[in-house]
mmCIF file of C-alpha atoms in Angstrom:
data_model
loop_
_atom_site.group_PDB
_atom_site.id
_atom_site.type_symbol
_atom_site.label_atom_id
_atom_site.label_comp_id
_atom_site.label_asym_id
_atom_site.label_seq_id
_atom_site.Cartn_x
_atom_site.Cartn_y
_atom_site.Cartn_z
ATOM 1 C CA MET A 290 -1.938 53.279 -5.870
ATOM 2 C CA THR A 291 -0.744 50.188 -6.223
ATOM 3 C CA LYS A 292 1.392 50.489 -9.900
ATOM 4 C CA PHE A 293 2.117 46.804 -9.970
ATOM 5 C CA PRO A 294 0.027 44.047 -8.166
ATOM 6 C CA PRO A 295 2.077 41.461 -5.584
ATOM 7 C CA ASN A 296 2.655 38.539 -6.978
ATOM 8 C CA GLU A 297 4.568 35.515 -5.453
ATOM 9 C CA ILE A 298 6.519 34.588 -8.460
ATOM 10 C CA ILE A 299 9.181 37.251 -6.391
ATOM 11 C CA SER A 300 8.977 34.237 -4.154
ATOM 12 C CA LEU A 301 11.975 32.886 -7.015
ATOM 13 C CA LEU A 302 14.637 35.781 -5.897
ATOM 14 C CA ASP A 303 13.966 35.542 -2.195
ATOM 15 C CA VAL A 304 13.436 31.810 -1.531
ATOM 16 C CA ASN A 305 15.220 28.801 -2.665
ATOM 17 C CA LEU A 306 14.003 25.251 -1.404
ATOM 18 C CA LYS A 307 16.221 22.166 -1.387
ATOM 19 C CA PHE A 308 13.609 20.726 -4.383
ATOM 20 C CA ASN A 309 13.467 23.575 -6.342
ATOM 21 C CA LEU A 310 11.166 23.151 -9.660
ATOM 22 C CA ALA A 311 9.583 26.333 -9.421
ATOM 23 C CA GLU A 312 12.889 27.821 -11.689
ATOM 24 C CA SER A 313 12.510 28.317 -14.985
ATOM 25 C CA THR A 314 16.422 28.353 -15.964
ATOM 26 C CA ALA A 315 19.248 25.838 -16.853
ATOM 27 C CA THR A 316 21.631 25.516 -14.010
ATOM 28 C CA ASN A 317 23.518 28.513 -13.468
ATOM 29 C CA LEU A 318 26.209 29.156 -15.173
ATOM 30 C CA THR A 319 29.778 30.068 -12.930
ATOM 31 C CA PHE A 320 32.281 32.836 -13.549
ATOM 32 C CA GLY A 321 35.171 30.115 -13.802
ATOM 33 C CA GLN A 322 33.736 28.349 -16.433
ATOM 34 C CA ILE A 323 34.163 31.310 -18.864
ATOM 35 C CA ALA A 324 37.407 33.442 -16.514
ATOM 36 C CA ASP A 325 40.121 31.582 -18.828
ATOM 37 C CA ASP A 326 43.604 33.887 -18.399
ATOM 38 C CA ALA A 327 42.763 35.938 -21.853
ATOM 39 C CA PHE A 328 39.299 36.686 -20.254
ATOM 40 C CA LEU A 329 40.882 37.792 -17.027
ATOM 41 C CA SER A 330 43.402 39.820 -18.789
ATOM 42 C CA GLU A 331 40.374 41.898 -20.983
ATOM 43 C CA LEU A 332 38.685 42.439 -17.319
ATOM 44 C CA ASN A 333 41.733 43.972 -16.288
ATOM 45 C CA LYS A 334 41.859 46.700 -18.121
ATOM 46 C CA LEU A 335 38.262 47.237 -18.295
ATOM 47 C CA GLU A 336 37.122 50.682 -17.507
ATOM 48 C CA LEU A 337 34.299 50.960 -14.906
ATOM 49 C CA GLY A 338 32.823 54.053 -16.817
ATOM 50 C CA TYR A 339 29.332 54.675 -18.499
ATOM 51 C CA GLY A 340 28.292 52.113 -21.031
ATOM 52 C CA THR A 341 27.074 53.702 -24.426
ATOM 53 C CA SER A 342 23.359 54.186 -25.810
ATOM 54 C CA ARG A 343 23.052 51.310 -27.767
ATOM 55 C CA GLY A 344 25.344 49.101 -25.882
ATOM 56 C CA TYR A 345 29.080 47.288 -26.316
ATOM 57 C CA GLU A 346 29.713 47.686 -30.018
ATOM 58 C CA PRO A 347 31.632 43.752 -29.712
ATOM 59 C CA LEU A 348 28.909 42.538 -27.817
ATOM 60 C CA ARG A 349 26.262 44.068 -30.687
ATOM 61 C CA ASN A 350 28.483 42.399 -33.461
ATOM 62 C CA GLU A 351 28.461 39.121 -32.331
ATOM 63 C CA ILE A 352 24.551 39.304 -31.456
ATOM 64 C CA ALA A 353 24.473 40.531 -35.532
ATOM 65 C CA ASN A 354 26.493 38.051 -36.882
ATOM 66 C CA ARG A 355 24.810 35.124 -35.192
ATOM 67 C CA LEU A 356 21.187 36.724 -36.139
ATOM 68 C CA SER A 357 22.101 37.417 -39.558
ATOM 69 C CA ILE A 358 21.305 40.415 -39.469
ATOM 70 C CA PRO A 359 22.779 44.459 -39.268
ATOM 71 C CA ALA A 360 24.389 45.384 -35.970
ATOM 72 C CA ASN A 361 23.031 49.316 -36.002
ATOM 73 C CA THR A 362 19.434 47.167 -35.498
ATOM 74 C CA VAL A 363 20.308 45.574 -32.118
ATOM 75 C CA MET A 364 20.333 47.222 -28.499
ATOM 76 C CA THR A 365 21.521 45.745 -25.446
ATOM 77 C CA THR A 366 19.159 45.559 -22.424
ATOM 78 C CA ASN A 367 19.150 44.757 -19.050
ATOM 79 C CA GLY A 368 17.017 41.810 -20.056
ATOM 80 C CA ALA A 369 14.542 40.732 -21.787
ATOM 81 C CA SER A 370 11.809 41.823 -19.537
ATOM 82 C CA SER A 371 13.840 45.549 -20.175
ATOM 83 C CA SER A 372 13.191 45.161 -23.206
ATOM 84 C CA ILE A 373 9.250 44.550 -22.961
ATOM 85 C CA PHE A 374 9.432 47.906 -20.392
ATOM 86 C CA LEU A 375 11.179 49.562 -23.280
ATOM 87 C CA THR A 376 9.057 48.404 -26.049
ATOM 88 C CA ALA A 377 5.928 48.965 -24.491
ATOM 89 C CA PHE A 378 6.691 52.274 -22.256
ATOM 90 C CA THR A 379 7.885 54.336 -26.001
ATOM 91 C CA LEU A 380 4.932 52.991 -28.220
ATOM 92 C CA CYS A 381 2.058 52.950 -25.726
ATOM 93 C CA ASN A 382 -0.006 56.097 -24.126
ATOM 94 C CA ALA A 383 -2.420 55.623 -21.482
ATOM 95 C CA GLY A 384 -5.840 54.359 -24.090
ATOM 96 C CA ASP A 385 -3.568 52.603 -25.792
ATOM 97 C CA GLU A 386 -4.398 48.530 -26.721
ATOM 98 C CA ILE A 387 -1.526 46.129 -25.643
ATOM 99 C CA VAL A 388 -2.370 42.850 -26.757
ATOM 100 C CA THR A 389 -0.434 39.596 -25.140
ATOM 101 C CA VAL A 390 -1.182 35.880 -24.765
ATOM 102 C CA SER A 391 -2.111 34.250 -21.224
ATOM 103 C CA PRO A 392 -1.110 32.462 -19.118
ATOM 104 C CA ASN A 393 2.400 34.665 -19.620
ATOM 105 C CA PHE A 394 5.474 35.657 -17.489
ATOM 106 C CA PRO A 395 3.574 37.800 -14.989
ATOM 107 C CA PRO A 396 6.015 41.520 -15.462
ATOM 108 C CA THR A 397 4.866 41.513 -18.902
ATOM 109 C CA MET A 398 1.184 41.277 -17.780
ATOM 110 C CA ASP A 399 1.977 43.707 -15.509
ATOM 111 C CA ILE A 400 4.002 46.159 -16.933
ATOM 112 C CA ILE A 401 0.972 47.029 -19.902
ATOM 113 C CA SER A 402 -0.937 47.883 -16.517
ATOM 114 C CA ALA A 403 0.859 50.247 -14.736
ATOM 115 C CA LEU A 404 1.347 51.996 -18.196
ATOM 116 C CA GLY A 405 -2.233 52.551 -17.966
ATOM 117 C CA ALA A 406 -2.434 50.933 -21.082
ATOM 118 C CA THR A 407 -5.464 48.356 -22.034
ATOM 119 C CA LYS A 408 -4.175 45.302 -21.563
ATOM 120 C CA LYS A 409 -6.248 42.682 -24.329
ATOM 121 C CA THR A 410 -5.298 38.660 -23.899
ATOM 122 C CA ILE A 411 -5.495 35.371 -25.884
ATOM 123 C CA PRO A 412 -5.991 32.755 -23.884
ATOM 124 C CA LEU A 413 -3.927 29.833 -24.338
ATOM 125 C CA SER A 414 -5.494 26.626 -23.168
ATOM 126 C CA PHE A 415 -3.803 23.421 -21.390
ATOM 127 C CA ASP A 416 -5.890 21.435 -22.814
ATOM 128 C CA GLU A 417 -5.038 22.769 -26.696
ATOM 129 C CA LYS A 418 -1.589 23.100 -25.838
ATOM 130 C CA TYR A 419 -1.369 26.595 -25.342
ATOM 131 C CA GLU A 420 -1.045 26.824 -29.103
ATOM 132 C CA LEU A 421 -1.623 30.275 -30.672
ATOM 133 C CA ASN A 422 -5.826 30.723 -32.159
ATOM 134 C CA ILE A 423 -5.336 32.926 -35.467
ATOM 135 C CA GLU A 424 -9.156 33.767 -34.716
ATOM 136 C CA ARG A 425 -9.160 34.392 -31.069
ATOM 137 C CA LEU A 426 -5.714 37.132 -31.840
ATOM 138 C CA SER A 427 -8.290 38.673 -34.631
ATOM 139 C CA SER A 428 -11.264 39.092 -32.084
ATOM 140 C CA VAL A 429 -8.865 41.699 -30.407
ATOM 141 C CA LEU A 430 -7.041 43.401 -32.734
ATOM 142 C CA SER A 431 -8.407 46.999 -33.103
ATOM 143 C CA GLU A 432 -6.951 50.258 -35.123
ATOM 144 C CA ARG A 433 -6.202 51.401 -31.552
ATOM 145 C CA THR A 434 -3.870 48.088 -30.957
ATOM 146 C CA ARG A 435 -0.737 49.133 -30.830
ATOM 147 C CA LEU A 436 1.867 46.326 -29.367
ATOM 148 C CA VAL A 437 1.232 42.852 -30.238
ATOM 149 C CA VAL A 438 3.549 40.628 -27.517
ATOM 150 C CA PHE A 439 3.893 37.011 -28.079
ATOM 151 C CA VAL A 440 6.155 34.552 -26.534
ATOM 152 C CA THR A 441 7.458 31.607 -27.785
ATOM 153 C CA PRO A 442 8.963 29.125 -26.550
ATOM 154 C CA HIS A 443 6.313 29.790 -23.929
ATOM 155 C CA ASN A 444 6.516 30.408 -20.707
ATOM 156 C CA PRO A 445 5.207 29.018 -18.504
ATOM 157 C CA SER A 446 4.847 25.649 -20.688
ATOM 158 C CA GLY A 447 7.801 25.673 -23.114
ATOM 159 C CA THR A 448 6.099 25.401 -26.561
ATOM 160 C CA SER A 449 6.849 26.883 -29.300
ATOM 161 C CA THR A 450 4.448 28.801 -32.220
ATOM 162 C CA ALA A 451 5.247 27.393 -35.820
ATOM 163 C CA GLN A 452 6.785 30.214 -37.636
ATOM 164 C CA LYS A 453 4.146 30.367 -40.474
ATOM 165 C CA THR A 454 1.596 30.841 -37.855
ATOM 166 C CA ILE A 455 3.631 34.149 -36.477
ATOM 167 C CA GLU A 456 4.035 35.337 -40.072
ATOM 168 C CA THR A 457 0.031 34.560 -40.387
ATOM 169 C CA ALA A 458 -0.232 36.210 -37.199
ATOM 170 C CA ILE A 459 1.617 39.350 -38.196
ATOM 171 C CA SER A 460 -0.124 39.986 -41.249
ATOM 172 C CA LEU A 461 -2.920 39.562 -39.688
ATOM 173 C CA ILE A 462 -2.123 42.496 -37.434
ATOM 174 C CA GLN A 463 -0.324 44.536 -40.277
ATOM 175 C CA GLN A 464 -4.362 44.560 -41.725
ATOM 176 C CA LYS A 465 -6.323 44.730 -38.433
ATOM 177 C CA SER A 466 -4.262 47.436 -36.462
ATOM 178 C CA PRO A 467 -1.402 49.673 -39.008
ATOM 179 C CA ARG A 468 -0.425 51.416 -36.197
ATOM 180 C CA ALA A 469 0.879 48.454 -34.206
ATOM 181 C CA TYR A 470 4.235 46.779 -34.370
ATOM 182 C CA VAL A 471 5.048 43.074 -33.057
ATOM 183 C CA LEU A 472 7.237 41.921 -30.227
ATOM 184 C CA ILE A 473 8.171 38.437 -30.064
ATOM 185 C CA ASP A 474 9.914 36.934 -26.780
ATOM 186 C CA GLU A 475 12.157 34.411 -28.181
ATOM 187 C CA THR A 476 13.993 33.888 -24.398
ATOM 188 C CA TYR A 477 13.881 30.450 -24.629
ATOM 189 C CA ARG A 478 15.262 30.049 -28.173
ATOM 190 C CA GLU A 479 18.256 28.356 -27.576
ATOM 191 C CA ALA A 480 17.645 26.090 -25.209
ATOM 192 C CA THR A 481 16.546 23.154 -26.893
ATOM 193 C CA TYR A 482 17.358 19.047 -26.262
ATOM 194 C CA GLY A 483 19.559 16.974 -27.551
ATOM 195 C CA ASP A 484 19.918 16.862 -31.418
ATOM 196 C CA ASN A 485 16.927 19.313 -31.403
ATOM 197 C CA GLN A 486 17.716 22.587 -33.988
ATOM 198 C CA ALA A 487 16.662 25.735 -32.524
ATOM 199 C CA ALA A 488 13.406 27.701 -34.430
ATOM 200 C CA LEU A 489 14.961 30.026 -36.686
ATOM 201 C CA SER A 490 14.926 33.799 -35.054
ATOM 202 C CA MET A 491 12.153 35.933 -36.255
ATOM 203 C CA ALA A 492 14.759 38.901 -35.850
ATOM 204 C CA GLY A 493 14.709 41.622 -38.711
ATOM 205 C CA PHE A 494 11.458 40.002 -40.108
ATOM 206 C CA SER A 495 9.495 43.100 -40.920
ATOM 207 C CA GLU A 496 10.299 46.750 -40.174
ATOM 208 C CA ARG A 497 7.344 46.198 -37.235
ATOM 209 C CA THR A 498 8.711 43.165 -35.884
ATOM 210 C CA LEU A 499 10.343 43.292 -32.928
ATOM 211 C CA THR A 500 12.234 40.725 -30.578
ATOM 212 C CA THR A 501 14.014 40.038 -27.899
ATOM 213 C CA THR A 502 16.247 38.022 -25.674
ATOM 214 C CA SER A 503 18.607 37.355 -22.798
ATOM 215 C CA LEU A 504 21.480 35.742 -21.602
ATOM 216 C CA SER A 505 19.019 34.323 -18.393
ATOM 217 C CA LYS A 506 17.180 31.149 -19.654
ATOM 218 C CA CYS A 507 19.479 29.236 -22.595
ATOM 219 C CA HIS A 508 23.030 29.838 -20.850
ATOM 220 C CA GLY A 509 22.043 30.079 -17.435
ATOM 221 C CA ALA A 510 23.663 33.697 -16.482
ATOM 222 C CA PRO A 511 20.117 35.399 -15.399
ATOM 223 C CA GLY A 512 22.990 37.457 -12.774
ATOM 224 C CA ILE A 513 24.864 39.596 -15.072
ATOM 225 C CA ARG A 514 21.088 41.328 -16.462
ATOM 226 C CA LEU A 515 22.046 41.335 -20.201
ATOM 227 C CA GLY A 516 19.393 41.385 -22.972
ATOM 228 C CA TRP A 517 18.775 42.879 -26.462
ATOM 229 C CA LEU A 518 16.074 43.560 -28.812
ATOM 230 C CA THR A 519 15.961 43.738 -32.337
ATOM 231 C CA CYS A 520 14.403 46.540 -34.393
ATOM 232 C CA ASN A 521 14.399 47.411 -37.873
ATOM 233 C CA ASP A 522 12.657 50.654 -37.639
ATOM 234 C CA SER A 523 15.504 53.005 -37.243
ATOM 235 C CA GLU A 524 13.390 55.905 -35.638
ATOM 236 C CA LEU A 525 11.699 53.657 -32.947
ATOM 237 C CA LEU A 526 14.895 52.382 -32.539
ATOM 238 C CA GLU A 527 16.416 55.979 -31.513
ATOM 239 C CA GLN A 528 13.038 56.389 -29.584
ATOM 240 C CA LEU A 529 13.859 52.889 -27.242
ATOM 241 C CA ALA A 530 17.861 54.400 -26.900
ATOM 242 C CA LEU A 531 16.377 57.442 -25.510
ATOM 243 C CA ALA A 532 14.169 55.437 -23.091
ATOM 244 C CA LYS A 533 16.749 53.333 -22.137
ATOM 245 C CA MET A 534 18.969 56.559 -21.305
ATOM 246 C CA ASN A 535 16.163 58.327 -19.369
ATOM 247 C CA THR A 536 15.306 55.267 -17.089
ATOM 248 C CA VAL A 537 18.800 53.172 -16.917
ATOM 249 C CA ILE A 538 20.775 55.438 -18.350
ATOM 250 C CA SER A 539 22.873 52.415 -20.290
ATOM 251 C CA CYS A 540 23.970 48.982 -19.495
ATOM 252 C CA SER A 541 26.113 47.766 -17.051
ATOM 253 C CA VAL A 542 30.111 47.745 -18.984
ATOM 254 C CA LEU A 543 31.053 44.624 -16.779
ATOM 255 C CA ASP A 544 27.893 42.692 -17.866
ATOM 256 C CA GLU A 545 28.342 43.616 -21.525
ATOM 257 C CA MET A 546 31.960 42.077 -21.185
ATOM 258 C CA VAL A 547 30.948 39.057 -19.456
ATOM 259 C CA GLY A 548 27.763 38.363 -22.092
ATOM 260 C CA PHE A 549 30.508 39.196 -24.820
ATOM 261 C CA HIS A 550 32.432 35.952 -23.405
ATOM 262 C CA ILE A 551 29.504 33.634 -22.786
ATOM 263 C CA LEU A 552 28.432 34.609 -26.546
ATOM 264 C CA ARG A 553 31.938 33.835 -27.982
ATOM 265 C CA ASN A 554 31.617 30.605 -26.196
ATOM 266 C CA SER A 555 27.983 29.935 -26.916
ATOM 267 C CA GLN A 556 28.281 26.799 -28.685
ATOM 268 C CA ASN A 557 29.929 24.943 -26.095
ATOM 269 C CA ILE A 558 27.706 26.376 -23.432
ATOM 270 C CA LEU A 559 24.996 25.198 -25.192
ATOM 271 C CA GLY A 560 25.957 21.987 -26.335
ATOM 272 C CA GLU A 561 26.411 20.756 -22.679
ATOM 273 C CA ARG A 562 23.261 22.530 -21.252
ATOM 274 C CA LYS A 563 21.305 20.553 -24.751
ATOM 275 C CA VAL A 564 22.456 17.502 -23.310
ATOM 276 C CA LEU A 565 21.656 18.115 -19.885
ATOM 277 C CA LEU A 566 17.626 19.315 -20.793
ATOM 278 C CA GLN A 567 17.209 16.243 -22.958
ATOM 279 C CA LYS A 568 18.230 14.184 -19.721
ATOM 280 C CA GLY A 569 15.930 16.697 -17.620
ATOM 281 C CA VAL A 570 12.845 16.658 -20.008
ATOM 282 C CA THR A 571 13.072 12.493 -20.565
ATOM 283 C CA ILE A 572 13.491 12.452 -16.856
ATOM 284 C CA VAL A 573 10.410 14.220 -16.424
ATOM 285 C CA GLU A 574 8.508 12.108 -19.258
ATOM 286 C CA ASN A 575 8.827 8.616 -17.448
ATOM 287 C CA TRP A 576 7.978 10.515 -14.249
ATOM 288 C CA ILE A 577 4.519 11.465 -15.863
ATOM 289 C CA GLN A 578 3.889 8.173 -17.646
ATOM 290 C CA ARG A 579 4.141 6.839 -13.448
ATOM 291 C CA ASN A 580 1.540 9.083 -12.367
ATOM 292 C CA THR A 581 -0.568 9.351 -15.353
ATOM 293 C CA GLU A 582 -3.619 8.509 -12.170
ATOM 294 C CA PHE A 583 -2.841 11.906 -10.827
ATOM 295 C CA ILE A 584 -1.956 14.259 -13.571
ATOM 296 C CA GLU A 585 -1.280 15.016 -17.206
ATOM 297 C CA TRP A 586 1.095 17.294 -19.009
ATOM 298 C CA VAL A 587 2.150 19.441 -22.247
ATOM 299 C CA ARG A 588 4.799 18.452 -23.384
ATOM 300 C CA PRO A 589 7.499 21.497 -23.898
ATOM 301 C CA ASN A 590 9.330 21.928 -27.315
ATOM 302 C CA ALA A 591 11.952 24.140 -25.731
ATOM 303 C CA GLY A 592 13.490 25.583 -22.682
ATOM 304 C CA ALA A 593 13.521 24.137 -18.985
ATOM 305 C CA LEU A 594 9.839 24.215 -17.835
ATOM 306 C CA CYS A 595 6.816 22.648 -18.924
ATOM 307 C CA CYS A 596 3.013 22.729 -17.540
ATOM 308 C CA VAL A 597 1.708 20.042 -15.557
ATOM 309 C CA ARG A 598 -1.812 19.679 -14.460
ATOM 310 C CA LEU A 599 -3.679 17.896 -11.483
ATOM 311 C CA ARG A 600 -6.082 15.723 -13.165
ATOM 312 C CA PRO A 601 -9.200 17.786 -12.840
ATOM 313 C CA ASP A 602 -11.294 14.359 -11.957
ATOM 314 C CA VAL A 603 -9.276 13.569 -9.848
ATOM 315 C CA PHE A 604 -8.455 16.412 -7.847
ATOM 316 C CA THR A 605 -10.730 18.522 -5.955
ATOM 317 C CA ASP A 606 -9.968 22.696 -5.739
ATOM 318 C CA ALA A 607 -9.462 22.136 -1.639
ATOM 319 C CA GLU A 608 -7.243 19.360 -2.554
ATOM 320 C CA VAL A 609 -5.501 21.442 -5.161
ATOM 321 C CA ASN A 610 -4.522 23.700 -2.229
ATOM 322 C CA ASN A 611 -3.329 20.930 0.318
ATOM 323 C CA PHE A 612 -1.005 19.484 -2.531
ATOM 324 C CA TYR A 613 1.136 22.703 -2.712
ATOM 325 C CA SER A 614 1.048 22.901 1.226
ATOM 326 C CA HIS A 615 2.342 19.253 1.367
ATOM 327 C CA ALA A 616 4.796 20.161 -1.677
ATOM 328 C CA GLY A 617 6.150 23.458 0.745
ATOM 329 C CA ASN A 618 6.128 20.973 3.603
ATOM 330 C CA ALA A 619 8.717 18.307 1.710
ATOM 331 C CA GLN A 620 10.591 21.601 1.019
ATOM 332 C CA ILE A 621 9.849 20.919 -2.932
ATOM 333 C CA GLN A 622 8.928 24.581 -4.627
ATOM 334 C CA LEU A 623 6.675 24.766 -6.903
ATOM 335 C CA ALA A 624 5.626 27.336 -9.640
ATOM 336 C CA SER A 625 1.843 27.887 -9.161
ATOM 337 C CA GLY A 626 -0.322 28.598 -12.458
ATOM 338 C CA GLU A 627 -1.995 31.597 -10.579
ATOM 339 C CA TRP A 628 1.001 33.293 -10.973
ATOM 340 C CA PHE A 629 0.770 33.040 -14.837
ATOM 341 C CA GLY A 630 -2.955 34.036 -15.295
ATOM 342 C CA GLU A 631 -3.023 30.140 -15.207
ATOM 343 C CA GLN A 632 -4.915 27.976 -12.938
ATOM 344 C CA LYS A 633 -3.963 27.311 -9.793
ATOM 345 C CA ARG A 634 -3.929 23.370 -10.577
ATOM 346 C CA VAL A 635 -1.863 23.655 -13.056
ATOM 347 C CA PHE A 636 1.635 24.518 -12.360
ATOM 348 C CA ARG A 637 5.075 25.080 -13.707
ATOM 349 C CA LEU A 638 7.847 22.750 -13.326
ATOM 350 C CA GLY A 639 11.886 23.452 -14.158
ATOM 351 C CA PHE A 640 13.466 20.541 -14.706
ATOM 352 C CA GLY A 641 16.824 22.120 -15.399
ATOM 353 C CA PHE A 642 17.951 24.054 -12.555
ATOM 354 C CA LEU A 643 18.638 20.815 -10.082
ATOM 355 C CA PRO A 644 21.445 18.676 -11.156
ATOM 356 C CA LEU A 645 20.094 15.735 -12.355
ATOM 357 C CA PRO A 646 20.425 13.265 -9.258
ATOM 358 C CA LEU A 647 18.302 15.916 -6.806
ATOM 359 C CA LEU A 648 15.711 16.366 -9.843
ATOM 360 C CA GLU A 649 15.222 12.501 -9.725
ATOM 361 C CA GLN A 650 14.461 12.835 -5.700
ATOM 362 C CA ALA A 651 12.612 16.024 -5.923
ATOM 363 C CA LEU A 652 10.082 14.105 -8.638
ATOM 364 C CA SER A 653 10.346 11.512 -6.227
ATOM 365 C CA LEU A 654 9.132 13.642 -3.364
ATOM 366 C CA LEU A 655 5.966 14.859 -5.470
ATOM 367 C CA GLU A 656 5.092 11.697 -6.451
ATOM 368 C CA ASP A 657 5.052 11.034 -2.845
ATOM 369 C CA THR A 658 3.137 14.626 -2.113
ATOM 370 C CA LEU A 659 0.226 13.563 -5.238
ATOM 371 C CA ARG A 660 -0.357 10.238 -3.069
ATOM 372 C CA LYS A 661 -0.426 11.873 0.113
ATOM 373 C CA THR A 662 -2.680 14.469 -1.156
ATOM 374 C CA LYS A 663 -5.115 11.674 -2.033
ATOM 375 C CA GLY A 664 -4.665 9.580 0.853
ATOM 376 C CA SER A 665 -3.282 6.536 -1.522
#
């Protein structure tokens, strides 16, 4: 039996073409950027034993202070994807229903199926700028709904759901699905542009609201595999800690120490990245405007990613396939919409991973690819 269906998103771990426009993270942080003498001294004293079930206490305190919530509602995880797995695994049995949006991050979708739960999706539309539709949400909720997973900012589009809309959705869920919990994936929340302020976290909103994020996307540290979830239900959080212990035991103490140091320097790290992301999204916006005869996009609110569509009135399905072939031949790596449950003519374009000069070069080559595909 196949627990997890094949998905080409795994290629992001194993393939890295010269012009990688598929990656959704900001530029990778290097250890040298955070390793001052004081931190290295701390690391030299670090005992490489087991971590704790809830996570390194100073790290949890730092997270709690940033979110203005009690530290005893925070648990560290092996990335945000682990938070999603642990929550679904703990709450749901076969026959329970999990509701989430589509398109979505593939592991989120595949975890639900692997656990034997019934997956129900709220379709998000490119033409509607991937906005959450409350009526569609209402139509898929039932008394069997055990978990609802929202993503804001959204992956693959980078669009955000307004806090008022999320609050309306939570109220509706409480009415129609009284056994349900709501998990909000806020992985890209702090990856804003220029002077734009990050949206407020929904951490601490209600007893049945959980949130998750990580250091992977905004801070550019996916390699240390550190995320966290917040949960105000003490009994559920205890079960989540037991689920963590019975699957991975604990997080790596080295990862937690590095993560703590990253968060202590978060203002500087995020400040530099906001400037780069503003330049990156502007470069993409100008590129889109130069090529509107071929493509259209949904402008993102946050994150180093956006969705671009090959115009349906211009490209046939066969030409869409040719476009990807030509892009690969030009060493351009793209994330097909099919990875996320979207149409193949839509692709996720990452604009934060490459250095800006290389981003501009990659987009120039992609423009040539568009013209080559149409024979113009």
